[in-house]
Amino acid sequence: MTPRYNFAFLDEDTKRMLRRALLKAVAIPGYQVPFGSREMPLPYGWGTGGIQVTAALLGPDDVLKVIDQGADDTTNAVNIRRFFSRVAGVATTEHTADATLIQTRHRIPETSLREDQILIFQVPEPEPLRTLEPREAETRTLHALADYGLMHVTLYEDIAQYGHIATSYDYPVLVDGRFLTSPSPIPKFDNPKLDRSPALMLFGAGREKRLYAIPPYTRVESLAFDDHPFEIQRWEHQCELCGSGDSYLDEVVVDDRGTRMFVCSDTDYCSGRRVEAQA
Amino acid sequence: MLTAFADPVFDSQRTFRELLQAMARPAVPRRLPVVPPSPAAVAPEAMAILLTLCDAATSIWLQRPDAEAVDHLRFHTGLRLADQPQQADFALIDDPASMPALACFAHGDPRYPDRSASLIVQVNGFRTDGGAHFAGPGIRDAERLSVEGLPSDFWQQRAALSTQFPLGLDLYFVAAQQVVAMPRTTRLLEA
Amino acid sequence: MYVAVKGGEQAIARSLELLAEARRGDTAVPELELAQIREQLRLGVARVMQEGSLYDEELAALAIRQAAGDMLEAIFLLRAYRTTLPRFGYTRPLDTSAMRVRRRVSGTFKDIPGGQVLGPTYDYTQRLLEFDAVSVTPVTPADAPLPACMPRVLDLLDAEALIERIEPGSDPEPIDLTREPLTFPADRATRLQNLARGDEGFLLGMAYSTQRGYAENHPFAGEIRMGEVDVVICPDELGFPIEIGSITLTECQMINQFHGGNGTPPQFTRGYGLSMGEGERKAMSMALVDRALRCDELAESSHAPAQNQEFVLSHSDSVEASGFVQHLKLPHYVDFQAELSLLRTLAAQQTADTDETPRSIAGGAQA
């Protein structure tokens, strides 16, 4: 551990501020709580919200897993894990099942989560209405009134133009039938995992200074229409490493003739399956 | 002067994690890992919550602003006392039978429903083998809970508030080294 | 055969070694000392302190050296250190009328009590590169010392009631933007705090736009002053004020025309800028943008970017902007894959619509 910094970097006043905000976030599912986001030693846009949430939660008994794009070994995930090893000295793992806290960017692990685990999302833009209405004063009012017509119209315009809803990630959800919420830029493939999850899910947007939460066993609906139900991505391929036919796949270009192969985005899930297959 | 948490950093952290799970899984009693010394007017469980969440940035309304309790809280947390329930971020209720109406506390602003009070209510005990059924976010099917020592119209008052959602109040009941959280979303199911 | 990419941890370790080597440069050249940076790059130090929100010349110099002269990186380093510092208290408001002035100019009056004082400025240097080492000629002493206290130029107009009056103490207690989130609409104290931390280049561009017709408000540089100001605290346990040191500040008060409105007669109005150290460009830019952002309160029409507080305040911070722009270099494989899959579906559908025999699609298909 690096001396001269408090446990998990943040001072205790800051942790208390975050903890109060997190409790309110859980009490009002899907609602964005403004918080006094601090300047972290990692850049805004690189997970400062998730890092602050993790720092407010972390204790010496925790086992931390950090993933980016589903993988433990992407450089930013490695860097965040390294940061917490350095400032909190906590145990880290790459195994989803062994972790108590999982900080993630852009994916939900394929392995089902348990009640004793907490998933922490890094969020670049917490406001699902932001691209439709840039003014915060206005979007706050729309949430207060539960006026989400703007979003429905936009999705329906997609259907009129393309025959499909043309949103493939960061697909908006309605939490407990009330707040329109950004699931963070996870592919819509992962949206069903948000619904009635046994694990608590916390979301931190550092640059935008907002926190929100989806409590366990909470109804999370991806927006859809009666004649255009919500559907997730599917592949004609299976993972070429583990053979999985039901996980989210990364497309990899393997030679200069543009040959592609498809492999699991969740590296722990994939290697676990390969170990099982060999046993 | 009594002491507070023996290990402020880790005792707060462990207590917070239980509070977070309590709020995420309403109506289920959870054991608080640390109960610090506290003056007579404040239950040790309530003191654990206040030490974990309060500081100079928060205000509290005390149902019984007893001098010893005030000095102790000010010394260990630096929190500010609120004269009126409406102004407080937190409220400590040590005698639920004579507590003010729930409508007296801050419920938040329609654009900022988080600017609402959290009540810490010292009750006589919990039973999970009987009592009312509760449902809502954080509860898979339903939880049974009976909270002992609340005023008779407490649940009616709370149900009346629920029509204002997302405005509302969040509750922490404490007794016997346990805490039960009840966010504004938890519904009491009619029998 | 493809194997899942591994080795992120090693790659980072190697990258840090390369960075350390690049930062030091040729080891035959002596390493910069912090005192050299503090003394000879003082304007850079001032900018890092100002936008880093921490008045500490030594730490700012350290940050500049560590950042290899990248000012935005140095500001980020200082901010990240600043967050971890405990707060012992808040100072009394700084009294810039009691500034020990080293420079003071006004664009509104030919002569003013205390006079125009050029002080050390680049304004009249003619910008010819000095190829020879700088030789310091002894400074010629002034005939008489500057007056100990110079009245503010705007106070002279105040006596005639031609300029809006802002009563001391009439402002609400400001929030601390480094501890509380920015919410809208933001009051003037909050806006000024945001602008004070804002990126000089961003503010300069915004200020410039107000002069080019985007929120024209006819500014005059009422006064720009630079010098030392005492920092005073009044601890509860003492109950009386004590001076804990002095800092260098640059203050700019702009005077702007106002045609009247909201029940106020025509009068001059104020735009305000303040910067740590010698930061004249920053203070002047800030004053212009501050005035533009007062459009609602003064019932002026607002149509220009510099008048839009959500636009200005949400995009002024270099640490936020730099992080988010540069986060695009992080992997986005998952979302890109989702978009690829969607585009292929749409393309396949279009082919099917125009052609009876759809081509087979490489890669994913949307169910």
PDB file of N, CA and C in Angstrom, chain A residues 5 9 34-36 38-40 42-46 69 73 75 78 94 105-106 135-137 162 164 166 168-169 185 187-188 207 209 231 233-234 236-237 248-249 251-252 260-262, chain C residues 1-2 6-9 12 16 76 79-80 83-84 178-179 181 197 310 319-320 323-324 326-327 329-335 337-340 342 344-346 349 361 363 365-367:
ATOM      1  N   TYR A   5      -1.623   8.119   1.754  1.00  0.00           N
ATOM      2  CA  TYR A   5      -2.986   8.207   1.273  1.00  0.00           C
ATOM      3  C   TYR A   5      -3.856   7.380   2.211  1.00  0.00           C
ATOM      4  N   PHE A   9      -7.738   5.432  -1.034  1.00  0.00           N
ATOM      5  CA  PHE A   9      -7.454   6.755  -1.603  1.00  0.00           C
ATOM      6  C   PHE A   9      -8.324   7.882  -1.043  1.00  0.00           C
ATOM      7  N   PRO A  34     -27.212  13.457  -7.680  1.00  0.00           N
ATOM      8  CA  PRO A  34     -25.994  14.254  -7.876  1.00  0.00           C
ATOM      9  C   PRO A  34     -25.049  14.031  -6.689  1.00  0.00           C
ATOM     10  N   PHE A  35     -23.775  13.944  -6.930  1.00  0.00           N
ATOM     11  CA  PHE A  35     -22.836  13.796  -5.815  1.00  0.00           C
ATOM     12  C   PHE A  35     -21.579  14.617  -6.086  1.00  0.00           C
ATOM     13  N   GLY A  36     -20.854  14.916  -5.030  1.00  0.00           N
ATOM     14  CA  GLY A  36     -19.658  15.753  -5.138  1.00  0.00           C
ATOM     15  C   GLY A  36     -18.484  14.942  -5.641  1.00  0.00           C
ATOM     16  N   ARG A  38     -15.173  13.620  -6.917  1.00  0.00           N
ATOM     17  CA  ARG A  38     -13.831  14.147  -6.673  1.00  0.00           C
ATOM     18  C   ARG A  38     -12.948  13.949  -7.893  1.00  0.00           C
ATOM     19  N   GLU A  39     -11.876  14.700  -7.907  1.00  0.00           N
ATOM     20  CA  GLU A  39     -10.909  14.496  -8.976  1.00  0.00           C
ATOM     21  C   GLU A  39     -10.028  13.332  -8.606  1.00  0.00           C
ATOM     22  N   MET A  40     -10.161  12.277  -9.354  1.00  0.00           N
ATOM     23  CA  MET A  40      -9.427  11.060  -9.051  1.00  0.00           C
ATOM     24  C   MET A  40      -8.109  11.074  -9.814  1.00  0.00           C
ATOM     25  N   LEU A  42      -7.132   9.084 -11.857  1.00  0.00           N
ATOM     26  CA  LEU A  42      -7.304   8.569 -13.220  1.00  0.00           C
ATOM     27  C   LEU A  42      -8.212   9.547 -13.965  1.00  0.00           C
ATOM     28  N   PRO A  43      -8.096   9.611 -15.287  1.00  0.00           N
ATOM     29  CA  PRO A  43      -8.829  10.665 -15.999  1.00  0.00           C
ATOM     30  C   PRO A  43     -10.342  10.438 -16.004  1.00  0.00           C
ATOM     31  N   TYR A  44     -11.067  11.552 -16.066  1.00  0.00           N
ATOM     32  CA  TYR A  44     -12.508  11.493 -16.276  1.00  0.00           C
ATOM     33  C   TYR A  44     -12.778  10.764 -17.584  1.00  0.00           C
ATOM     34  N   GLY A  45     -13.794   9.910 -17.576  1.00  0.00           N
ATOM     35  CA  GLY A  45     -14.106   9.152 -18.779  1.00  0.00           C
ATOM     36  C   GLY A  45     -13.427   7.794 -18.769  1.00  0.00           C
ATOM     37  N   TRP A  46     -12.566   7.582 -17.755  1.00  0.00           N
ATOM     38  CA  TRP A  46     -11.813   6.333 -17.674  1.00  0.00           C
ATOM     39  C   TRP A  46     -12.249   5.507 -16.456  1.00  0.00           C
ATOM     40  N   GLN A  69     -14.812  -4.306 -21.261  1.00  0.00           N
ATOM     41  CA  GLN A  69     -15.210  -5.069 -22.451  1.00  0.00           C
ATOM     42  C   GLN A  69     -15.333  -6.560 -22.114  1.00  0.00           C
ATOM     43  N   ASP A  73      -8.040  -8.371 -18.632  1.00  0.00           N
ATOM     44  CA  ASP A  73      -6.667  -8.024 -18.984  1.00  0.00           C
ATOM     45  C   ASP A  73      -6.563  -6.836 -19.934  1.00  0.00           C
ATOM     46  N   THR A  75      -6.046  -3.011 -20.788  1.00  0.00           N
ATOM     47  CA  THR A  75      -5.119  -2.165 -20.026  1.00  0.00           C
ATOM     48  C   THR A  75      -5.812  -1.310 -18.968  1.00  0.00           C
ATOM     49  N   VAL A  78      -6.724  -3.443 -15.990  1.00  0.00           N
ATOM     50  CA  VAL A  78      -5.500  -3.757 -15.252  1.00  0.00           C
ATOM     51  C   VAL A  78      -5.089  -2.553 -14.401  1.00  0.00           C
ATOM     52  N   GLU A  94      -9.655 -12.730 -11.072  1.00  0.00           N
ATOM     53  CA  GLU A  94     -10.234 -12.659 -12.408  1.00  0.00           C
ATOM     54  C   GLU A  94     -11.489 -13.531 -12.490  1.00  0.00           C
ATOM     55  N   ARG A 105     -16.823  -2.107 -17.094  1.00  0.00           N
ATOM     56  CA  ARG A 105     -17.075  -1.125 -18.147  1.00  0.00           C
ATOM     57  C   ARG A 105     -17.620  -1.890 -19.349  1.00  0.00           C
ATOM     58  N   HIS A 106     -18.857  -1.589 -19.722  1.00  0.00           N
ATOM     59  CA  HIS A 106     -19.479  -2.055 -20.968  1.00  0.00           C
ATOM     60  C   HIS A 106     -19.973  -3.504 -21.003  1.00  0.00           C
ATOM     61  N   ARG A 135     -30.143  19.975 -22.237  1.00  0.00           N
ATOM     62  CA  ARG A 135     -30.201  20.804 -21.023  1.00  0.00           C
ATOM     63  C   ARG A 135     -30.592  19.986 -19.796  1.00  0.00           C
ATOM     64  N   GLU A 136     -29.704  19.987 -18.808  1.00  0.00           N
ATOM     65  CA  GLU A 136     -29.943  19.240 -17.578  1.00  0.00           C
ATOM     66  C   GLU A 136     -31.211  19.732 -16.867  1.00  0.00           C
ATOM     67  N   ALA A 137     -31.417  21.056 -16.825  1.00  0.00           N
ATOM     68  CA  ALA A 137     -32.595  21.595 -16.135  1.00  0.00           C
ATOM     69  C   ALA A 137     -33.861  20.978 -16.748  1.00  0.00           C
ATOM     70  N   TYR A 162     -35.956   2.330 -40.366  1.00  0.00           N
ATOM     71  CA  TYR A 162     -35.122   1.144 -40.614  1.00  0.00           C
ATOM     72  C   TYR A 162     -35.869  -0.177 -40.452  1.00  0.00           C
ATOM     73  N   HIS A 164     -36.310  -1.323 -37.579  1.00  0.00           N
ATOM     74  CA  HIS A 164     -35.759  -1.827 -36.320  1.00  0.00           C
ATOM     75  C   HIS A 164     -35.509  -0.645 -35.408  1.00  0.00           C
ATOM     76  N   ALA A 166     -32.782   1.246 -33.823  1.00  0.00           N
ATOM     77  CA  ALA A 166     -31.366   1.260 -34.204  1.00  0.00           C
ATOM     78  C   ALA A 166     -30.457   1.602 -33.027  1.00  0.00           C
ATOM     79  N   SER A 168     -28.106  -0.255 -30.319  1.00  0.00           N
ATOM     80  CA  SER A 168     -27.576  -1.593 -30.092  1.00  0.00           C
ATOM     81  C   SER A 168     -26.853  -1.704 -28.754  1.00  0.00           C
ATOM     82  N   TYR A 169     -26.518  -0.564 -28.165  1.00  0.00           N
ATOM     83  CA  TYR A 169     -25.913  -0.572 -26.826  1.00  0.00           C
ATOM     84  C   TYR A 169     -26.412   0.641 -26.079  1.00  0.00           C
ATOM     85  N   PRO A 185     -23.074   1.886 -21.346  1.00  0.00           N
ATOM     86  CA  PRO A 185     -22.970   1.351 -22.715  1.00  0.00           C
ATOM     87  C   PRO A 185     -22.706  -0.158 -22.781  1.00  0.00           C
ATOM     88  N   PRO A 187     -23.867  -3.765 -24.279  1.00  0.00           N
ATOM     89  CA  PRO A 187     -24.668  -4.126 -25.455  1.00  0.00           C
ATOM     90  C   PRO A 187     -26.066  -4.531 -24.986  1.00  0.00           C
ATOM     91  N   LYS A 188     -27.063  -4.345 -25.840  1.00  0.00           N
ATOM     92  CA  LYS A 188     -28.419  -4.677 -25.386  1.00  0.00           C
ATOM     93  C   LYS A 188     -28.544  -6.172 -25.087  1.00  0.00           C
ATOM     94  N   ARG A 207     -17.475  12.106 -14.142  1.00  0.00           N
ATOM     95  CA  ARG A 207     -17.404  13.387 -14.825  1.00  0.00           C
ATOM     96  C   ARG A 207     -18.740  14.107 -14.755  1.00  0.00           C
ATOM     97  N   LYS A 209     -20.936  13.495 -12.431  1.00  0.00           N
ATOM     98  CA  LYS A 209     -21.241  13.663 -11.007  1.00  0.00           C
ATOM     99  C   LYS A 209     -22.632  13.138 -10.619  1.00  0.00           C
ATOM    100  N   GLU A 231     -35.437  -7.278 -28.580  1.00  0.00           N
ATOM    101  CA  GLU A 231     -34.686  -8.482 -28.949  1.00  0.00           C
ATOM    102  C   GLU A 231     -33.208  -8.227 -28.752  1.00  0.00           C
ATOM    103  N   GLN A 233     -28.961  -9.244 -29.497  1.00  0.00           N
ATOM    104  CA  GLN A 233     -28.110  -9.698 -30.595  1.00  0.00           C
ATOM    105  C   GLN A 233     -27.916 -11.220 -30.527  1.00  0.00           C
ATOM    106  N   ARG A 234     -27.850 -11.836 -31.693  1.00  0.00           N
ATOM    107  CA  ARG A 234     -27.483 -13.256 -31.774  1.00  0.00           C
ATOM    108  C   ARG A 234     -26.449 -13.413 -32.875  1.00  0.00           C
ATOM    109  N   GLU A 236     -24.427 -16.056 -35.718  1.00  0.00           N
ATOM    110  CA  GLU A 236     -24.467 -17.333 -36.441  1.00  0.00           C
ATOM    111  C   GLU A 236     -23.290 -18.182 -36.012  1.00  0.00           C
ATOM    112  N   HIS A 237     -22.336 -17.561 -35.288  1.00  0.00           N
ATOM    113  CA  HIS A 237     -21.107 -18.256 -34.895  1.00  0.00           C
ATOM    114  C   HIS A 237     -21.174 -18.718 -33.451  1.00  0.00           C
ATOM    115  N   TYR A 248     -21.771 -13.339 -25.485  1.00  0.00           N
ATOM    116  CA  TYR A 248     -21.523 -12.200 -26.368  1.00  0.00           C
ATOM    117  C   TYR A 248     -20.150 -12.367 -27.001  1.00  0.00           C
ATOM    118  N   LEU A 249     -20.072 -12.197 -28.316  1.00  0.00           N
ATOM    119  CA  LEU A 249     -18.825 -12.498 -29.016  1.00  0.00           C
ATOM    120  C   LEU A 249     -18.119 -11.235 -29.500  1.00  0.00           C
ATOM    121  N   GLU A 251     -15.489  -9.828 -32.336  1.00  0.00           N
ATOM    122  CA  GLU A 251     -15.063 -10.193 -33.679  1.00  0.00           C
ATOM    123  C   GLU A 251     -13.598  -9.786 -33.806  1.00  0.00           C
ATOM    124  N   VAL A 252     -12.762 -10.711 -34.226  1.00  0.00           N
ATOM    125  CA  VAL A 252     -11.336 -10.424 -34.303  1.00  0.00           C
ATOM    126  C   VAL A 252     -10.879 -10.619 -35.746  1.00  0.00           C
ATOM    127  N   ARG A 260     -12.152 -13.264 -40.344  1.00  0.00           N
ATOM    128  CA  ARG A 260     -12.640 -12.969 -38.996  1.00  0.00           C
ATOM    129  C   ARG A 260     -12.741 -14.239 -38.189  1.00  0.00           C
ATOM    130  N   MET A 261     -12.589 -14.067 -36.858  1.00  0.00           N
ATOM    131  CA  MET A 261     -13.011 -15.153 -35.989  1.00  0.00           C
ATOM    132  C   MET A 261     -13.785 -14.537 -34.834  1.00  0.00           C
ATOM    133  N   PHE A 262     -14.596 -15.347 -34.173  1.00  0.00           N
ATOM    134  CA  PHE A 262     -15.455 -14.856 -33.107  1.00  0.00           C
ATOM    135  C   PHE A 262     -15.086 -15.556 -31.815  1.00  0.00           C
TER     136      PHE A 262
ATOM    137  N   MET C   1      -2.646 -19.294 -34.918  1.00  0.00           N
ATOM    138  CA  MET C   1      -3.875 -19.451 -34.116  1.00  0.00           C
ATOM    139  C   MET C   1      -4.014 -18.284 -33.155  1.00  0.00           C
ATOM    140  N   TYR C   2      -5.188 -17.717 -33.154  1.00  0.00           N
ATOM    141  CA  TYR C   2      -5.451 -16.578 -32.276  1.00  0.00           C
ATOM    142  C   TYR C   2      -5.541 -17.036 -30.824  1.00  0.00           C
ATOM    143  N   LYS C   6      -3.396 -11.203 -23.924  1.00  0.00           N
ATOM    144  CA  LYS C   6      -3.007 -11.208 -22.512  1.00  0.00           C
ATOM    145  C   LYS C   6      -1.813 -10.296 -22.354  1.00  0.00           C
ATOM    146  N   GLY C   7      -1.497  -9.937 -21.173  1.00  0.00           N
ATOM    147  CA  GLY C   7      -0.266  -9.201 -20.933  1.00  0.00           C
ATOM    148  C   GLY C   7      -0.455  -7.722 -20.720  1.00  0.00           C
ATOM    149  N   GLY C   8      -1.682  -7.285 -20.422  1.00  0.00           N
ATOM    150  CA  GLY C   8      -1.945  -5.872 -20.175  1.00  0.00           C
ATOM    151  C   GLY C   8      -1.068  -5.329 -19.062  1.00  0.00           C
ATOM    152  N   GLU C   9      -0.873  -6.120 -18.021  1.00  0.00           N
ATOM    153  CA  GLU C   9      -0.116  -5.673 -16.861  1.00  0.00           C
ATOM    154  C   GLU C   9       1.347  -5.392 -17.234  1.00  0.00           C
ATOM    155  N   ILE C  12       1.717  -2.284 -19.441  1.00  0.00           N
ATOM    156  CA  ILE C  12       1.686  -1.032 -18.675  1.00  0.00           C
ATOM    157  C   ILE C  12       3.042  -0.791 -18.015  1.00  0.00           C
ATOM    158  N   LEU C  16       5.459   2.471 -18.682  1.00  0.00           N
ATOM    159  CA  LEU C  16       5.893   3.411 -17.639  1.00  0.00           C
ATOM    160  C   LEU C  16       7.409   3.606 -17.682  1.00  0.00           C
ATOM    161  N   PHE C  76      -3.960  18.486 -13.988  1.00  0.00           N
ATOM    162  CA  PHE C  76      -4.606  17.240 -13.555  1.00  0.00           C
ATOM    163  C   PHE C  76      -3.867  16.643 -12.342  1.00  0.00           C
ATOM    164  N   ARG C  79      -4.642  18.706  -9.288  1.00  0.00           N
ATOM    165  CA  ARG C  79      -6.030  18.504  -8.833  1.00  0.00           C
ATOM    166  C   ARG C  79      -6.173  17.169  -8.099  1.00  0.00           C
ATOM    167  N   ALA C  80      -5.552  16.124  -8.660  1.00  0.00           N
ATOM    168  CA  ALA C  80      -5.684  14.799  -8.054  1.00  0.00           C
ATOM    169  C   ALA C  80      -5.012  14.770  -6.684  1.00  0.00           C
ATOM    170  N   THR C  83      -7.431  16.863  -4.095  1.00  0.00           N
ATOM    171  CA  THR C  83      -8.611  16.154  -3.555  1.00  0.00           C
ATOM    172  C   THR C  83      -8.329  15.459  -2.253  1.00  0.00           C
ATOM    173  N   THR C  84      -7.083  15.026  -2.052  1.00  0.00           N
ATOM    174  CA  THR C  84      -6.803  14.200  -0.873  1.00  0.00           C
ATOM    175  C   THR C  84      -6.501  15.062   0.349  1.00  0.00           C
ATOM    176  N   THR C 178     -15.782  22.064  -5.594  1.00  0.00           N
ATOM    177  CA  THR C 178     -14.938  20.872  -5.571  1.00  0.00           C
ATOM    178  C   THR C 178     -15.506  19.828  -4.622  1.00  0.00           C
ATOM    179  N   ARG C 179     -16.557  20.183  -3.881  1.00  0.00           N
ATOM    180  CA  ARG C 179     -17.178  19.232  -2.959  1.00  0.00           C
ATOM    181  C   ARG C 179     -18.621  18.951  -3.337  1.00  0.00           C
ATOM    182  N   PRO C 181     -21.765  18.964  -6.446  1.00  0.00           N
ATOM    183  CA  PRO C 181     -21.932  18.950  -7.902  1.00  0.00           C
ATOM    184  C   PRO C 181     -22.541  20.251  -8.412  1.00  0.00           C
ATOM    185  N   ARG C 197     -11.687  27.933 -12.428  1.00  0.00           N
ATOM    186  CA  ARG C 197     -10.995  26.666 -12.646  1.00  0.00           C
ATOM    187  C   ARG C 197     -10.952  26.298 -14.130  1.00  0.00           C
ATOM    188  N   GLU C 310     -25.349  26.385 -19.248  1.00  0.00           N
ATOM    189  CA  GLU C 310     -25.103  24.938 -19.262  1.00  0.00           C
ATOM    190  C   GLU C 310     -23.981  24.607 -20.246  1.00  0.00           C
ATOM    191  N   VAL C 319      -9.777  19.262 -17.227  1.00  0.00           N
ATOM    192  CA  VAL C 319      -9.566  17.897 -16.735  1.00  0.00           C
ATOM    193  C   VAL C 319     -10.728  17.007 -17.179  1.00  0.00           C
ATOM    194  N   GLU C 320     -11.946  17.540 -17.089  1.00  0.00           N
ATOM    195  CA  GLU C 320     -13.108  16.775 -17.550  1.00  0.00           C
ATOM    196  C   GLU C 320     -13.038  16.574 -19.070  1.00  0.00           C
ATOM    197  N   GLY C 323     -10.121  14.249 -20.285  1.00  0.00           N
ATOM    198  CA  GLY C 323     -10.376  12.844 -19.962  1.00  0.00           C
ATOM    199  C   GLY C 323     -11.385  12.233 -20.908  1.00  0.00           C
ATOM    200  N   PHE C 324     -12.469  12.961 -21.150  1.00  0.00           N
ATOM    201  CA  PHE C 324     -13.543  12.345 -21.926  1.00  0.00           C
ATOM    202  C   PHE C 324     -13.198  12.264 -23.414  1.00  0.00           C
ATOM    203  N   GLN C 326     -10.231  11.942 -24.561  1.00  0.00           N
ATOM    204  CA  GLN C 326      -9.196  10.926 -24.741  1.00  0.00           C
ATOM    205  C   GLN C 326      -9.654   9.517 -24.356  1.00  0.00           C
ATOM    206  N   HIS C 327     -10.813   9.426 -23.686  1.00  0.00           N
ATOM    207  CA  HIS C 327     -11.276   8.070 -23.342  1.00  0.00           C
ATOM    208  C   HIS C 327     -11.648   7.290 -24.602  1.00  0.00           C
ATOM    209  N   LYS C 329      -9.821   6.490 -26.826  1.00  0.00           N
ATOM    210  CA  LYS C 329      -8.783   5.525 -27.190  1.00  0.00           C
ATOM    211  C   LYS C 329      -8.879   4.241 -26.376  1.00  0.00           C
ATOM    212  N   LEU C 330      -9.755   4.226 -25.384  1.00  0.00           N
ATOM    213  CA  LEU C 330      -9.984   2.963 -24.658  1.00  0.00           C
ATOM    214  C   LEU C 330     -10.724   1.996 -25.578  1.00  0.00           C
ATOM    215  N   PRO C 331     -10.658   0.711 -25.257  1.00  0.00           N
ATOM    216  CA  PRO C 331     -11.378  -0.237 -26.102  1.00  0.00           C
ATOM    217  C   PRO C 331     -12.887   0.002 -26.080  1.00  0.00           C
ATOM    218  N   HIS C 332     -13.486  -0.058 -27.216  1.00  0.00           N
ATOM    219  CA  HIS C 332     -14.941  -0.020 -27.348  1.00  0.00           C
ATOM    220  C   HIS C 332     -15.385  -1.224 -28.194  1.00  0.00           C
ATOM    221  N   TYR C 333     -14.654  -2.340 -28.070  1.00  0.00           N
ATOM    222  CA  TYR C 333     -14.913  -3.497 -28.935  1.00  0.00           C
ATOM    223  C   TYR C 333     -16.366  -3.942 -28.871  1.00  0.00           C
ATOM    224  N   VAL C 334     -16.872  -3.964 -27.638  1.00  0.00           N
ATOM    225  CA  VAL C 334     -18.192  -4.544 -27.413  1.00  0.00           C
ATOM    226  C   VAL C 334     -19.270  -3.721 -28.108  1.00  0.00           C
ATOM    227  N   ASP C 335     -19.202  -2.394 -27.911  1.00  0.00           N
ATOM    228  CA  ASP C 335     -20.216  -1.542 -28.525  1.00  0.00           C
ATOM    229  C   ASP C 335     -20.032  -1.487 -30.046  1.00  0.00           C
ATOM    230  N   GLN C 337     -18.935  -3.876 -31.855  1.00  0.00           N
ATOM    231  CA  GLN C 337     -19.487  -5.139 -32.339  1.00  0.00           C
ATOM    232  C   GLN C 337     -21.006  -5.047 -32.436  1.00  0.00           C
ATOM    233  N   ALA C 338     -21.608  -4.418 -31.435  1.00  0.00           N
ATOM    234  CA  ALA C 338     -23.063  -4.270 -31.440  1.00  0.00           C
ATOM    235  C   ALA C 338     -23.507  -3.438 -32.639  1.00  0.00           C
ATOM    236  N   GLU C 339     -22.731  -2.386 -32.941  1.00  0.00           N
ATOM    237  CA  GLU C 339     -23.072  -1.530 -34.078  1.00  0.00           C
ATOM    238  C   GLU C 339     -22.846  -2.259 -35.413  1.00  0.00           C
ATOM    239  N   LEU C 340     -21.759  -3.028 -35.486  1.00  0.00           N
ATOM    240  CA  LEU C 340     -21.483  -3.814 -36.696  1.00  0.00           C
ATOM    241  C   LEU C 340     -22.648  -4.742 -36.988  1.00  0.00           C
ATOM    242  N   LEU C 342     -25.684  -4.534 -35.997  1.00  0.00           N
ATOM    243  CA  LEU C 342     -26.881  -3.804 -36.389  1.00  0.00           C
ATOM    244  C   LEU C 342     -26.799  -3.365 -37.861  1.00  0.00           C
ATOM    245  N   ARG C 344     -25.072  -4.633 -40.257  1.00  0.00           N
ATOM    246  CA  ARG C 344     -25.172  -5.782 -41.166  1.00  0.00           C
ATOM    247  C   ARG C 344     -26.629  -6.186 -41.336  1.00  0.00           C
ATOM    248  N   THR C 345     -27.353  -6.133 -40.228  1.00  0.00           N
ATOM    249  CA  THR C 345     -28.769  -6.485 -40.311  1.00  0.00           C
ATOM    250  C   THR C 345     -29.501  -5.521 -41.227  1.00  0.00           C
ATOM    251  N   LEU C 346     -29.212  -4.226 -41.026  1.00  0.00           N
ATOM    252  CA  LEU C 346     -29.907  -3.222 -41.831  1.00  0.00           C
ATOM    253  C   LEU C 346     -29.525  -3.362 -43.303  1.00  0.00           C
ATOM    254  N   GLN C 349     -31.224  -6.336 -44.812  1.00  0.00           N
ATOM    255  CA  GLN C 349     -32.627  -6.070 -45.013  1.00  0.00           C
ATOM    256  C   GLN C 349     -32.847  -5.241 -46.275  1.00  0.00           C
ATOM    257  N   ILE C 361     -24.499 -12.822 -45.225  1.00  0.00           N
ATOM    258  CA  ILE C 361     -23.867 -11.742 -44.492  1.00  0.00           C
ATOM    259  C   ILE C 361     -22.727 -12.314 -43.646  1.00  0.00           C
ATOM    260  N   GLY C 363     -20.418 -12.437 -40.541  1.00  0.00           N
ATOM    261  CA  GLY C 363     -20.516 -12.012 -39.142  1.00  0.00           C
ATOM    262  C   GLY C 363     -21.920 -12.139 -38.590  1.00  0.00           C
ATOM    263  N   ALA C 365     -25.757 -11.472 -37.165  1.00  0.00           N
ATOM    264  CA  ALA C 365     -27.048 -11.092 -37.686  1.00  0.00           C
ATOM    265  C   ALA C 365     -27.961 -10.841 -36.510  1.00  0.00           C
ATOM    266  N   GLN C 366     -28.825  -9.894 -36.707  1.00  0.00           N
ATOM    267  CA  GLN C 366     -29.726  -9.544 -35.622  1.00  0.00           C
ATOM    268  C   GLN C 366     -30.984 -10.378 -35.744  1.00  0.00           C
ATOM    269  N   ALA C 367     -31.352 -10.978 -34.642  1.00  0.00           N
ATOM    270  CA  ALA C 367     -32.560 -11.790 -34.693  1.00  0.00           C
ATOM    271  C   ALA C 367     -33.780 -10.885 -34.773  1.00  0.00           C
TER     272      ALA C 367
END
